[in-house]
GROMACS .gro file of C-alpha atoms in nm:
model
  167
    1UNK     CA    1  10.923  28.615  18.938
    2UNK     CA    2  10.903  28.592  18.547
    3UNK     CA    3  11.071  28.234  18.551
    4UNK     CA    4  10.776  28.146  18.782
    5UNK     CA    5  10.473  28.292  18.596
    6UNK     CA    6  10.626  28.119  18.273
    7UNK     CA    7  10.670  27.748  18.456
    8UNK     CA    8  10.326  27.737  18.554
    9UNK     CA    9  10.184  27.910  18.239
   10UNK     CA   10  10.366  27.637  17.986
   11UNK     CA   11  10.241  27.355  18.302
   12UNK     CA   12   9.921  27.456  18.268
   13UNK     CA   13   9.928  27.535  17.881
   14UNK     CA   14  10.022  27.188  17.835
   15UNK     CA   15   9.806  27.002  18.105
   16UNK     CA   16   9.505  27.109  17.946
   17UNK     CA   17   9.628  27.058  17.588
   18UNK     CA   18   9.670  26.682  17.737
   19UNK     CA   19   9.356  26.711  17.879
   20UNK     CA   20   9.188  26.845  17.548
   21UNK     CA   21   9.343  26.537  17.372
   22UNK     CA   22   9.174  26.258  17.598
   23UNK     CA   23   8.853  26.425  17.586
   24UNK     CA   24   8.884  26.412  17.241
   25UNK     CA   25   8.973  26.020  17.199
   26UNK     CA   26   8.752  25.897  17.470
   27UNK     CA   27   8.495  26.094  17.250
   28UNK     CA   28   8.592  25.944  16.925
   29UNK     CA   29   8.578  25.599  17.095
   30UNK     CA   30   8.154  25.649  17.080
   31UNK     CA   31   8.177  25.686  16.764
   32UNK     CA   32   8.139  25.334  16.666
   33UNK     CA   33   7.773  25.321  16.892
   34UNK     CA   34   7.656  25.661  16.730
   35UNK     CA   35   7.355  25.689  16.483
   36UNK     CA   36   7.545  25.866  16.212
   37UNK     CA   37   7.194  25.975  16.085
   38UNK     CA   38   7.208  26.213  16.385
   39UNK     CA   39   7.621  26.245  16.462
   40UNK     CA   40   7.721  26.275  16.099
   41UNK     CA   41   7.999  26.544  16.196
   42UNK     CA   42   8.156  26.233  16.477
   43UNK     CA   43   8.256  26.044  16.195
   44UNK     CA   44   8.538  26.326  16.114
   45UNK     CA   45   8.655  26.251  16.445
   46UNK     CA   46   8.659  25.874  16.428
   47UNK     CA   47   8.867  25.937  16.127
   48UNK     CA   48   9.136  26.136  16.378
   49UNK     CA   49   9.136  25.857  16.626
   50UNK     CA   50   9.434  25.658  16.565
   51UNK     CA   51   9.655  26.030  16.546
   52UNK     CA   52   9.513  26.088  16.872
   53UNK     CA   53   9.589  25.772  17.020
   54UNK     CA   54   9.972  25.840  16.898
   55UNK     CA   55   9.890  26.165  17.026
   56UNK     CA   56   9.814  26.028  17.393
   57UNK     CA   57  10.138  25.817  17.340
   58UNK     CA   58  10.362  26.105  17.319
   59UNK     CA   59  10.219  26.300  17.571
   60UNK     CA   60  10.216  25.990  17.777
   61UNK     CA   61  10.633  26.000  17.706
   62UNK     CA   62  10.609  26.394  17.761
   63UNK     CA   63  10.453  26.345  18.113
   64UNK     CA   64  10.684  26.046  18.199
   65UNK     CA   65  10.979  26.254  18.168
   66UNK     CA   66  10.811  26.607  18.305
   67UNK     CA   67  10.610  26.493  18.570
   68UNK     CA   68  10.520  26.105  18.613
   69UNK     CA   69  10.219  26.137  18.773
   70UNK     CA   70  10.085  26.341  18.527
   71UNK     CA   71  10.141  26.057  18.252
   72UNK     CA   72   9.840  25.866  18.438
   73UNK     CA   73   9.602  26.102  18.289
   74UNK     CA   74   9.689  26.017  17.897
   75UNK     CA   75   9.740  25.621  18.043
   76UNK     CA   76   9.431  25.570  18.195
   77UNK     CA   77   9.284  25.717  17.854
   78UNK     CA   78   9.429  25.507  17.661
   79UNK     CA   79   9.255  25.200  17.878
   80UNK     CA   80   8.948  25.320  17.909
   81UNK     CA   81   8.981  25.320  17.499
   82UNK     CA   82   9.137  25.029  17.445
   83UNK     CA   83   8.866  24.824  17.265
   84UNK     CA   84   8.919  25.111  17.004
   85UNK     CA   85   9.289  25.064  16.986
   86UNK     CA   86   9.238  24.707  16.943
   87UNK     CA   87   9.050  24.747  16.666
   88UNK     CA   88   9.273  24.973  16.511
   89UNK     CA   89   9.584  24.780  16.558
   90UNK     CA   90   9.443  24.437  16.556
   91UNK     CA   91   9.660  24.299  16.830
   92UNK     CA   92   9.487  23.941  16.775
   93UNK     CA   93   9.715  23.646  16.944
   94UNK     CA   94   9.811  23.385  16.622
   95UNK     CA   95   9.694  23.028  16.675
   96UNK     CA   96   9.733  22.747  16.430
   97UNK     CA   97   9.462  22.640  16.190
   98UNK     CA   98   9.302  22.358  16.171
   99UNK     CA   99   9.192  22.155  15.933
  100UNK     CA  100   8.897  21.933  16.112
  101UNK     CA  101   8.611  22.192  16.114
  102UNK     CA  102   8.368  22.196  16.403
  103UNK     CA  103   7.983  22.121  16.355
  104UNK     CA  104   7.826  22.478  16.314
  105UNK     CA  105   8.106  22.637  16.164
  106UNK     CA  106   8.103  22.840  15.850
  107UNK     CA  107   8.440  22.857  15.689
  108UNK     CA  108   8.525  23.133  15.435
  109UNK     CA  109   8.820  23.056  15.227
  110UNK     CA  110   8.925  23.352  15.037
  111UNK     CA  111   9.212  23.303  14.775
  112UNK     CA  112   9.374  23.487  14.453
  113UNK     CA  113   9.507  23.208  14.265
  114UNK     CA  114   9.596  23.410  13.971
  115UNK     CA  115   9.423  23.221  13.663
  116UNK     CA  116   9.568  22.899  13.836
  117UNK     CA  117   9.911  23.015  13.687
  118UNK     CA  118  10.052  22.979  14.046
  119UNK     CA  119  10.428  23.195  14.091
  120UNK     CA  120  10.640  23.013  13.846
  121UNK     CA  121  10.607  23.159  13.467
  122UNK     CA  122  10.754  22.756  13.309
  123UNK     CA  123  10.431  22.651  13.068
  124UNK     CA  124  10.516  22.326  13.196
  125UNK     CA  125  10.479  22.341  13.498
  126UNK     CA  126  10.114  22.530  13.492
  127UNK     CA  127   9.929  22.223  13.446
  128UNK     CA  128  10.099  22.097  13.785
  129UNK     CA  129  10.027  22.419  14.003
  130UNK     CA  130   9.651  22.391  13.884
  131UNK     CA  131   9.614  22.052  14.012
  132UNK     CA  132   9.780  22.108  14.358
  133UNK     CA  133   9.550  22.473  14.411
  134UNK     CA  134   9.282  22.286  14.336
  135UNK     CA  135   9.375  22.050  14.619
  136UNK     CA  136   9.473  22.257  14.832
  137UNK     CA  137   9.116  22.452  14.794
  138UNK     CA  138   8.965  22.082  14.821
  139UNK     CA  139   9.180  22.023  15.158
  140UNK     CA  140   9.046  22.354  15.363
  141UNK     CA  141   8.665  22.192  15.300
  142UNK     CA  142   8.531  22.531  15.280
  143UNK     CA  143   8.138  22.644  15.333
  144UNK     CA  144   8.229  22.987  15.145
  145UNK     CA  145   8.520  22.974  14.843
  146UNK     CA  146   8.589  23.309  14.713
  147UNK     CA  147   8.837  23.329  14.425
  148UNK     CA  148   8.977  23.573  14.292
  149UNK     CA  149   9.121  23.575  13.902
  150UNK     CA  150   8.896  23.236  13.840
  151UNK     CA  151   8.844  23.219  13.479
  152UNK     CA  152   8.709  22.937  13.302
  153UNK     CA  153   8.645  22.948  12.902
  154UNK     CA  154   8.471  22.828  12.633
  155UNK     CA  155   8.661  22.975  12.380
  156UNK     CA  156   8.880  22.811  12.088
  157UNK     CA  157   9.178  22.772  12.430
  158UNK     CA  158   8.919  22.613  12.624
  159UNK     CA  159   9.006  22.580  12.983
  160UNK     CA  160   8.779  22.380  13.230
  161UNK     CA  161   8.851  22.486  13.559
  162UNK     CA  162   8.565  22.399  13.744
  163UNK     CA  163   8.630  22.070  13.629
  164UNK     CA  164   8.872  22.048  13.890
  165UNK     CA  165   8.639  22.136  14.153
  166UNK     CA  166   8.392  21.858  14.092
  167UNK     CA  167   8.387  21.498  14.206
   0.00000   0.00000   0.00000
């Protein structure tokens, strides 16, 4: 009689622990739509959502393993919030870049190219790696060219580096 009461207590216990959990993340997924003027106290849970998407994972597993058709309940979750996983994994597919930009396209080139030192520490070979950054920056024909570690001096070591940018 006691083995009974305790099955369905920890069954029970757990289901709605599980179902606590996906109320939770399917309410942390509106947190991106929410005026934060008016749900400031949301944003602590949209800090919690990716530990409650693992969260839904394991008790996915946990479900799988106890009873499978209980795992549909974290599942289904999980794809109704999916746009919210996706931006917190960033599952994007890779494709190639091209170089021929399309009419109406803003490109954004964004680049640390390290006082044009390149990798290699030879002095000799500096003056080479400047040149071929600069044409490879020249090559992606950006709109946008943000560069990081750009210096360019007027000093007694003067170095022109926007000289190499100009035509």
């Amino acid at each position: 009689m006691a083995k009974g009461f305790f099955r369905r207590f920890t069954k029970r216990f757990f289901l709605i622990v599980t179902l606590v959990f996906c109320f939770l993340f399917l309410v942390a997924c509106f947190v991106p739509v929410l005026n934060p003027a008016s749900w400031w106290f949301m944003a602590f849970l949209g800090l919690i959502l990716p530990y409650l998407a693992l969260a839904l994972v394991l008790w996915m597993l946990f479900w799988w393993m106890a009873r499978p058709k209980y795992s549909l309940i974290p599942i289904i979750t999980l794809l109704i919030g999916y746009k919210q996983i996706g931006v917190l994994m960033g599952l994007n597919v890779p494709s190639a870049f091209e170089m021929k930009k399309d009419p109406g396209v803003l490109r954004v080139a964004n680049w640390n190219i390290r006082s044009f030192l390149g990798l290699g520490e030879r002095k000799e070979r500096q003056h080479l790696i400047r040149d071929e950054i600069a044409d490879a920056l020249k090559k992606l024909d950006a709109d946008v060219l943000c560069l990081q570690e750009f210096n360019h001096s007027y000093t007694k070591t003067y170095i022109n580096n926007l000289s190499l940018f100009t035509t």
